[in-house]
Every structure is written in C-alpha cells, then in structure tokens.
CSV table of C-alpha atoms in Angstrom, one decimal:
chain,number,residue,atom,x,y,z
Y,445,MET,CA,-123.4,183.0,34.9
Y,446,ASN,CA,-126.2,181.7,32.7
Y,447,SER,CA,-126.4,178.1,32.4
Y,448,GLN,CA,-129.0,178.0,29.3
Y,449,THR,CA,-128.0,176.9,26.2
Y,450,PRO,CA,-129.2,177.9,22.7
Y,451,GLN,CA,-131.2,175.1,22.6
Y,452,SER,CA,-133.2,175.5,26.0
Y,453,SER,CA,-133.4,179.4,25.2
Y,454,ILE,CA,-135.3,178.0,21.6
Y,455,MET,CA,-137.4,176.0,23.4
Y,456,MET,CA,-138.5,178.8,26.1
Y,457,GLU,CA,-141.3,180.9,25.5
Y,458,ARG,CA,-141.2,182.3,22.1
Y,459,ILE,CA,-142.8,185.7,22.1
Y,460,TRP,CA,-144.3,187.0,18.9
Y,461,LEU,CA,-145.3,190.4,18.1
Y,462,GLY,CA,-148.0,191.0,16.2
Y,463,VAL,CA,-149.5,194.4,14.7
Y,464,VAL,CA,-152.9,194.6,13.3
Y,465,PHE,CA,-153.6,197.0,11.2
Y,466,LEU,CA,-157.6,197.7,11.4
Y,467,SER,CA,-157.9,200.9,9.9
Y,468,GLY,CA,-155.7,203.3,8.6
Y,469,TRP,CA,-156.7,207.0,8.7
Y,470,ASN,CA,-158.5,208.3,6.1
Y,471,ILE,CA,-159.0,212.6,7.0
Y,472,SER,CA,-159.2,215.4,4.5
Y,473,MET,CA,-157.5,218.3,6.5
Y,474,CYS,CA,-159.7,220.7,4.7
Y,475,LEU,CA,-163.0,220.0,4.1
Y,476,LEU,CA,-164.4,222.2,1.3
Y,477,HIS,CA,-168.3,222.1,0.4
Y,478,GLN,CA,-170.0,219.7,-2.3
Y,479,TYR,CA,-172.1,222.4,-4.3
Y,480,HIS,CA,-174.6,221.2,-6.4
Y,481,TYR,CA,-176.5,223.3,-9.4
Y,482,VAL,CA,-180.2,223.5,-9.9
Y,483,ALA,CA,-181.1,224.4,-13.1
Y,484,GLU,CA,-185.1,225.3,-12.0
Y,485,PRO,CA,-185.1,229.3,-11.7
Y,486,LYS,CA,-186.8,230.4,-8.2
Y,487,THR,CA,-186.9,233.3,-5.9
Y,488,TRP,CA,-183.9,233.3,-3.4
Y,489,THR,CA,-186.6,232.3,-0.4
Y,490,GLU,CA,-187.9,229.3,-2.8
Y,491,ALA,CA,-184.3,228.4,-3.6
Y,492,GLN,CA,-183.3,228.3,0.0
Y,493,LEU,CA,-186.4,226.1,1.1
Y,494,HIS,CA,-185.4,223.9,-1.8
Y,495,CYS,CA,-181.6,223.3,-0.9
Y,496,ARG,CA,-182.5,222.8,2.8
Y,497,GLU,CA,-185.2,220.0,2.4
Y,498,THR,CA,-183.0,218.3,-0.6
Y,499,TYR,CA,-179.4,219.3,0.6
Y,500,LYS,CA,-177.5,221.5,3.8
Y,501,ASP,CA,-178.3,224.9,2.6
Y,502,LEU,CA,-177.8,227.3,-0.1
Y,503,ALA,CA,-174.2,228.2,-0.7
Y,504,THR,CA,-171.8,229.4,1.4
Y,505,ILE,CA,-168.4,230.3,0.0
Y,506,GLU,CA,-165.6,230.8,2.6
Y,507,ASN,CA,-162.5,230.9,0.5
Y,508,ILE,CA,-161.3,232.1,-2.8
Y,509,GLU,CA,-160.8,228.0,-3.4
Y,510,GLU,CA,-164.5,227.5,-2.8
Y,511,VAL,CA,-165.6,230.4,-5.3
Y,512,ASN,CA,-163.3,228.4,-7.7
Y,513,GLN,CA,-164.8,225.0,-7.1
Y,514,LEU,CA,-168.3,226.7,-7.6
Y,515,VAL,CA,-167.4,228.1,-10.7
Y,516,ASN,CA,-166.1,225.0,-12.1
Y,517,THR,CA,-169.1,222.9,-10.8
Y,518,VAL,CA,-171.8,225.0,-12.5
Y,519,SER,CA,-169.6,225.6,-15.8
Y,520,SER,CA,-169.0,221.6,-16.2
Y,521,LEU,CA,-172.9,221.4,-16.3
Y,522,GLY,CA,-173.0,224.0,-19.2
Y,523,TYR,CA,-174.3,226.7,-17.3
Y,524,ASN,CA,-172.3,230.2,-17.5
Y,525,ASP,CA,-174.4,232.9,-15.7
Y,526,ASP,CA,-176.0,234.3,-12.8
Y,527,VAL,CA,-177.2,231.7,-9.8
Y,528,TRP,CA,-178.1,232.4,-6.2
Y,529,ILE,CA,-175.8,231.7,-3.5
Y,530,GLY,CA,-176.7,231.8,0.0
Y,531,LEU,CA,-175.5,235.3,1.2
Y,532,PHE,CA,-177.9,238.2,1.9
Y,533,SER,CA,-178.0,241.7,3.7
Y,534,VAL,CA,-180.1,242.6,6.2
Y,535,ILE,CA,-182.0,246.5,5.2
Y,536,ASP,CA,-183.0,248.0,9.0
Y,537,TRP,CA,-183.1,251.7,8.5
Y,538,ARG,CA,-182.9,253.4,12.4
Y,539,TRP,CA,-182.9,256.5,14.1
Y,540,SER,CA,-179.7,257.3,16.2
Y,541,ASN,CA,-181.6,258.4,19.5
Y,542,GLY,CA,-184.3,254.8,19.0
Y,543,SER,CA,-186.9,256.8,17.9
Y,544,SER,CA,-189.9,254.5,16.6
Y,545,GLY,CA,-192.6,256.3,16.9
Y,546,SER,CA,-195.0,258.5,15.0
Y,547,GLY,CA,-193.0,259.5,11.7
Y,548,SER,CA,-190.0,257.4,12.4
Y,549,GLU,CA,-190.8,256.1,9.0
Y,550,TYR,CA,-190.3,259.1,7.1
Y,551,ARG,CA,-188.0,259.4,4.6
Y,552,LYS,CA,-186.9,262.2,1.8
Y,553,TRP,CA,-184.2,259.9,-0.4
Y,554,GLU,CA,-183.3,261.1,-3.8
Y,555,ASN,CA,-184.8,259.1,-6.2
Y,556,GLN,CA,-184.6,261.0,-9.6
Y,557,ALA,CA,-181.4,259.9,-11.2
Y,558,ASP,CA,-179.5,258.8,-8.6
Y,559,ASN,CA,-182.0,256.1,-7.3
Y,560,GLU,CA,-180.9,256.6,-3.4
Y,561,PRO,CA,-180.8,254.6,-1.3
Y,562,ASP,CA,-178.1,252.5,-3.7
Y,563,PHE,CA,-175.6,251.0,-1.3
Y,564,ALA,CA,-173.1,251.5,-3.9
Y,565,SER,CA,-169.7,249.6,-3.0
Y,566,TYR,CA,-171.4,247.8,-0.1
Y,567,ASN,CA,-170.0,250.5,2.2
Y,568,GLN,CA,-173.1,252.8,3.0
Y,569,PHE,CA,-175.0,252.5,6.4
Y,570,CYS,CA,-175.3,256.3,7.4
Y,571,VAL,CA,-177.6,258.6,5.9
Y,572,ASN,CA,-176.9,262.4,4.9
Y,573,ILE,CA,-179.1,265.0,3.6
Y,574,GLY,CA,-178.1,267.6,0.7
Y,575,ASP,CA,-179.1,271.4,0.3
Y,576,THR,CA,-182.0,270.3,-2.3
Y,577,GLY,CA,-183.5,268.4,1.0
Y,578,ARG,CA,-183.2,265.0,-0.5
Y,579,TRP,CA,-181.4,261.7,1.5
Y,580,TRP,CA,-178.3,259.8,0.8
Y,581,ASP,CA,-177.0,256.8,2.1
Y,582,ASP,CA,-173.0,257.1,2.2
Y,583,ASN,CA,-170.1,255.5,3.6
Y,584,CYS,CA,-169.6,256.6,7.6
Y,585,LYS,CA,-166.4,257.2,7.2
Y,586,LEU,CA,-166.2,260.1,5.4
Y,587,LEU,CA,-166.3,263.9,6.9
Y,588,TYR,CA,-169.1,265.8,6.7
Y,589,PRO,CA,-170.9,268.5,8.8
Y,590,PHE,CA,-173.6,267.2,10.8
Y,591,ILE,CA,-177.1,268.5,12.3
Y,592,CYS,CA,-178.0,268.0,16.2
Y,593,TYR,CA,-181.4,268.8,17.6
Y,594,ASN,CA,-182.2,269.8,21.1
Y,595,GLY,CA,-185.0,270.3,23.1
Y,596,GLN,CA,-187.7,268.1,23.2
Y,597,GLN,CA,-187.7,264.9,20.8
Y,598,LEU,CA,-191.7,266.0,19.8
Y,599,ASP,CA,-190.6,269.6,19.6
Y,600,PRO,CA,-186.9,270.0,18.5
Y,601,GLU,CA,-184.5,272.8,18.0
Y,602,PHE,CA,-182.4,271.4,15.0
Y,603,VAL,CA,-179.0,272.9,15.2
Y,604,PHE,CA,-176.1,272.9,12.1
Y,605,VAL,CA,-172.6,271.8,13.6
Y,606,ASN,CA,-170.2,273.3,10.8
Y,607,GLN,CA,-167.4,270.9,11.5
Y,608,ARG,CA,-166.4,267.7,9.5
Y,609,MET,CA,-167.1,264.4,11.3
Y,610,ASP,CA,-167.5,260.9,10.5
Y,611,TRP,CA,-171.4,259.8,11.6
Y,612,PHE,CA,-170.2,257.8,15.0
Y,613,SER,CA,-167.9,261.1,15.7
Y,614,ALA,CA,-170.9,263.7,15.1
Y,615,GLN,CA,-172.9,260.9,16.9
Y,616,ARG,CA,-171.6,261.3,19.9
Y,617,TYR,CA,-170.4,265.2,19.8
Y,618,CYS,CA,-174.2,265.8,19.2
Y,619,ARG,CA,-175.1,263.3,22.8
Y,620,GLU,CA,-172.4,265.1,24.7
Y,621,ASN,CA,-173.3,268.5,23.5
Y,622,PHE,CA,-176.9,268.4,22.2
Y,623,ILE,CA,-179.7,265.2,22.8
Y,624,ASP,CA,-178.7,263.4,19.7
Y,625,LEU,CA,-178.3,263.6,15.9
Y,626,ALA,CA,-181.3,264.8,14.0
Y,627,THR,CA,-184.4,262.6,13.8
Y,628,VAL,CA,-186.6,263.9,10.5
Y,629,ARG,CA,-190.4,262.5,11.1
Y,630,ASN,CA,-191.6,265.1,8.7
Y,631,ASP,CA,-191.7,267.5,5.4
Y,632,THR,CA,-191.7,270.1,8.0
Y,633,GLU,CA,-188.7,269.3,10.3
Y,634,ASN,CA,-187.1,268.6,7.1
Y,635,GLN,CA,-187.4,272.1,5.5
Y,636,LYS,CA,-186.0,273.2,8.7
Y,637,ILE,CA,-182.5,271.4,8.5
Y,638,GLN,CA,-182.5,272.3,4.8
Y,639,SER,CA,-182.6,275.9,5.2
Y,640,LEU,CA,-179.8,275.4,8.0
Y,641,LEU,CA,-177.2,274.1,5.3
Y,642,PRO,CA,-175.0,275.9,3.0
Y,643,GLY,CA,-175.6,275.2,-1.1
Y,644,GLY,CA,-173.6,272.7,-2.1
Y,645,ASP,CA,-172.7,270.5,0.8
Y,646,TRP,CA,-174.2,267.8,2.7
Y,647,ALA,CA,-174.5,266.8,6.7
Y,648,TRP,CA,-175.2,263.7,8.5
Y,649,ILE,CA,-178.4,263.1,10.1
Y,650,GLY,CA,-179.5,260.4,12.7
Y,651,LEU,CA,-180.8,257.8,10.2
Y,652,PHE,CA,-178.5,255.0,9.7
Y,653,ARG,CA,-178.4,250.8,9.9
Y,654,ASP,CA,-176.1,248.0,10.8
Y,655,PRO,CA,-173.8,246.3,8.4
Y,656,HIS,CA,-176.0,243.3,8.5
Y,657,ILE,CA,-174.7,240.6,5.9
Y,658,TYR,CA,-175.3,237.2,6.4
Y,659,TRP,CA,-175.0,233.2,5.1
Y,660,SER,CA,-178.3,231.6,4.9
Y,661,ASP,CA,-176.9,228.2,7.2
Y,662,GLY,CA,-175.3,230.7,10.0
Y,663,SER,CA,-171.8,230.8,9.1
Y,664,GLY,CA,-170.1,234.2,9.9
Y,665,TYR,CA,-169.2,236.4,6.5
Y,666,THR,CA,-165.6,236.5,7.1
Y,667,PHE,CA,-164.4,236.2,3.4
Y,668,SER,CA,-166.2,238.8,0.7
Y,669,TYR,CA,-166.4,238.3,-2.9
Y,670,LEU,CA,-168.4,241.6,-4.0
Y,671,THR,CA,-167.8,243.5,-6.8
Y,672,PRO,CA,-168.1,247.2,-6.8
Y,673,GLY,CA,-171.5,248.8,-7.8
Y,674,SER,CA,-174.7,250.2,-7.6
Y,675,ASN,CA,-177.5,248.1,-6.0
Y,676,THR,CA,-181.3,249.3,-5.9
Y,677,ILE,CA,-183.1,249.5,-2.8
Y,678,GLY,CA,-185.9,251.0,-2.6
Y,679,SER,CA,-188.1,250.4,0.5
Y,680,MET,CA,-186.9,246.5,-0.1
Y,681,THR,CA,-185.7,245.3,3.9
Y,682,ARG,CA,-183.3,242.3,2.8
Y,683,LEU,CA,-181.1,242.2,-0.2
Y,684,CYS,CA,-180.2,238.8,-1.8
Y,685,SER,CA,-176.8,237.9,-3.6
Y,686,TYR,CA,-176.1,235.5,-6.8
Y,687,ALA,CA,-172.8,235.0,-8.6
Y,688,ASP,CA,-172.2,236.4,-11.9
Y,689,LEU,CA,-170.1,233.0,-13.5
Y,690,ARG,CA,-169.3,235.5,-16.4
Y,691,ILE,CA,-167.3,237.6,-14.0
Y,692,SER,CA,-165.1,234.5,-12.5
Y,693,GLY,CA,-168.1,234.4,-9.8
Y,694,LYS,CA,-167.9,237.8,-8.0
Y,695,TRP,CA,-171.0,238.2,-5.9
Y,696,ARG,CA,-173.7,241.0,-6.3
Y,697,LEU,CA,-177.0,241.7,-4.0
Y,698,TRP,CA,-179.8,242.4,-5.7
Y,699,SER,CA,-183.7,241.9,-5.1
Y,700,CYS,CA,-184.5,238.8,-3.5
Y,701,GLU,CA,-187.3,238.1,-5.8
Y,702,THR,CA,-185.7,238.1,-8.9
Y,703,ARG,CA,-185.8,234.1,-10.5
Y,704,LEU,CA,-182.3,232.6,-10.8
Y,705,PRO,CA,-180.9,229.0,-10.9
Y,706,PHE,CA,-179.1,228.6,-7.9
Y,707,VAL,CA,-176.5,226.5,-6.0
Y,708,CYS,CA,-176.8,224.6,-2.9
Y,709,TYR,CA,-174.5,222.4,-0.6
Y,710,SER,CA,-173.8,219.5,1.5
Y,711,VAL,CA,-171.2,218.3,3.3
Y,712,PRO,CA,-168.9,215.4,2.4
Y,713,PRO,CA,-169.2,212.3,4.6
Y,714,VAL,CA,-166.3,212.1,7.0
Y,715,LYS,CA,-164.5,208.5,8.0
Y,716,THR,CA,-164.5,208.0,11.4
Y,717,PRO,CA,-160.7,207.2,11.9
Y,718,VAL,CA,-160.2,204.2,13.9
Y,719,MET,CA,-156.2,203.4,15.8
Y,720,ARG,CA,-154.4,200.9,14.7
Y,721,GLN,CA,-154.2,198.2,17.9
Y,722,VAL,CA,-151.0,196.3,18.9
Y,723,VAL,CA,-151.4,192.9,20.0
Y,724,ARG,CA,-148.8,191.2,22.6
Y,725,LEU,CA,-148.9,187.3,22.7
Y,726,ARG,CA,-147.1,184.7,24.3
Y,727,ILE,CA,-146.5,181.6,22.5
Y,728,LYS,CA,-145.6,178.4,24.0
Y,729,PRO,CA,-145.2,176.1,20.5
Y,730,GLU,CA,-145.0,172.0,21.3
Y,731,ASP,CA,-143.7,171.8,17.7
Y,732,HIS,CA,-140.1,173.8,17.8
Y,733,SER,CA,-140.2,173.5,14.1
Y,734,LEU,CA,-143.2,176.0,14.1
Y,735,ASP,CA,-143.4,178.4,10.9
Y,736,LEU,CA,-144.6,181.8,12.4
Y,737,ASN,CA,-144.7,182.8,8.8
Y,738,ASP,CA,-147.2,180.4,7.9
Y,739,PHE,CA,-151.1,181.7,6.9
Y,740,ALA,CA,-152.5,179.1,9.4
Y,741,VAL,CA,-150.6,179.5,12.4
Y,742,LYS,CA,-151.4,183.7,11.5
Y,743,ALA,CA,-154.9,183.4,11.5
Y,744,ASP,CA,-154.8,180.9,14.4
Y,745,ILE,CA,-153.1,183.6,16.7
Y,746,LEU,CA,-155.5,186.2,14.9
Y,747,LYS,CA,-158.4,184.4,16.3
Y,748,LYS,CA,-156.5,184.0,19.7
Y,749,ALA,CA,-155.7,187.7,19.8
Y,750,SER,CA,-159.9,188.9,19.1
Y,751,LEU,CA,-160.9,186.4,21.5
Y,752,GLN,CA,-158.2,188.0,24.1
Y,753,ASN,CA,-159.3,191.5,22.9
Y,754,PRO,CA,-163.0,191.7,21.8
Y,755,PRO,CA,-164.1,195.0,20.5
C-alpha cells in the first residue's frame, strides 16, 4: 500500500521534460541548378573558361523543369535568342579494324549539295559509300549491303556482300567470314569498291564514330532536348550545343568557334540539418510554488541543460 499523500508526492522530485528545438530541418528535396546569363559573346571554349572561373561550369540541364528554368532566367533579362550551354559532341572517326597508319585519314565525303557528314537528327555514326564513290554518314541501324576485305591489309581484296544488314551485323559478318569491314585508304581503293556497287545503292564500309555526347561538367547525358536538323561537321573534331530560346530552349549542335552569349550554372548552398535535442532534467525545487512556465525559470533550466550537455 502506498502511504504517500498527495502533498508528499508534490514535495517529491518534480520531473520537467524540455524539448529544445536547436534548428528545424530545411532541405530541398530536389536541388535545381541555378542559372546565370552572361551577355558577352564568346566562343564555346571561352564561355566554358569564364563559367568555371566565375561560377561552376557552363549550364548542365537534366530535365524539362531545368529547361524552363533556364529559358525563364534568360528571357526575364530581355534576351530571346541563342545561348551556349555545356553540351558537346566529340567527332572521332575510326576504322573498324583499328587502322591508324598511312591512309587512315583518307575521306571521300559527299559535299556538293548535301554537305556530308551532316549528323542529321543526331543519330548518324556509321558511314556508307554510294554508287558515285562518295561517302555519307548514316544511322547505324539502317539496312544496307556492305563491303568486307580479305587478304592483307596493305593489299586487300574487297568483297561485296549483297545482304542487307545494320552496320554492327555487317561488321560481325565480315569478321566471321573475311577479315573486317573495308578500310579505304586512297582513291584507287575507293574506285575498286565503287565498281562493285549496283547502281542506285549504298553499302556500309568500316568507318564509324562512337556516340560521344557529354556535358562540360562531366554529368551523364541522360536527358536530351536536341531538335532534329542537319549539322555541318566538315573536318571539325567537336560540335558544341546552344539553346534556341525562340523555340522553347531546344538544343542544336554547331561550330564551337561561333561567338554567342552563354549560360553558366552554380549550385545553391545546402543548409546543414541539425537534429532536435531532447533534454531531461530532474528538478527539486525548494519552493513548491515554483512556476515552471515562468520565463526566468525556463532560462535557468536551459542554462543548466547547456552545462550538462555541452556542444
């Protein structure tokens, strides 16, 4: 049986539970890039250097929300034309057999009216030859007959295979049945191949390039807003991207030496979260009439709590 009276219970230890909110959580669940428009026209490389020195890098855009954010940022400053962003494509033509010796730089592009290679629709990474002996960059998934070679690389025998395959299947077929897809090193070899082609047709040869498209800051290229069109490549080894604000910020690839205004980005600072702390105190008040809601009493309690729980 509990012999304590209500009065004695009041005179016992009073337990006060204080919850001290040192700081609340304030974290954005989706940190967007913060964009900065620079009106001074520069080449893409000059713009990249400026952004890296002043902000983070040339603009990286990873979703449609960031497209709209960039467009709104620049348009609000009264500009609605082309601006460099951080996207670029590497143009590195290579032969299927890895040839890099004498003649490996030989090219016979169709360049009269079609201005090949033109990287149309951003999906042309493989090369075929037409019955005129001129070359075209084309979609690797299209089906064409193809040219293999046999014998020695320095003295090849070219073989026309009249089966329609995509470029990769043609490469595999040539490697399994001959040596590889044809490497073409000079006009003489090109004419030999041309003589094998039926009129009005094209055939795959061994020239190709990897689909290298990158962001300046090294981010993965997973979201695309490229608009279909033809691009002048010529002898360039890199194409750079601008956003056309006249068509909702759609991207195009162009000569990196063109001078345009540009957009940099920075990353908004992240506030470090601090957890809420629960402080438990046992208080033996001398005065049983002590008001725990009194401001001065609370201040004294928090002072004692800080001494018991130093940071």
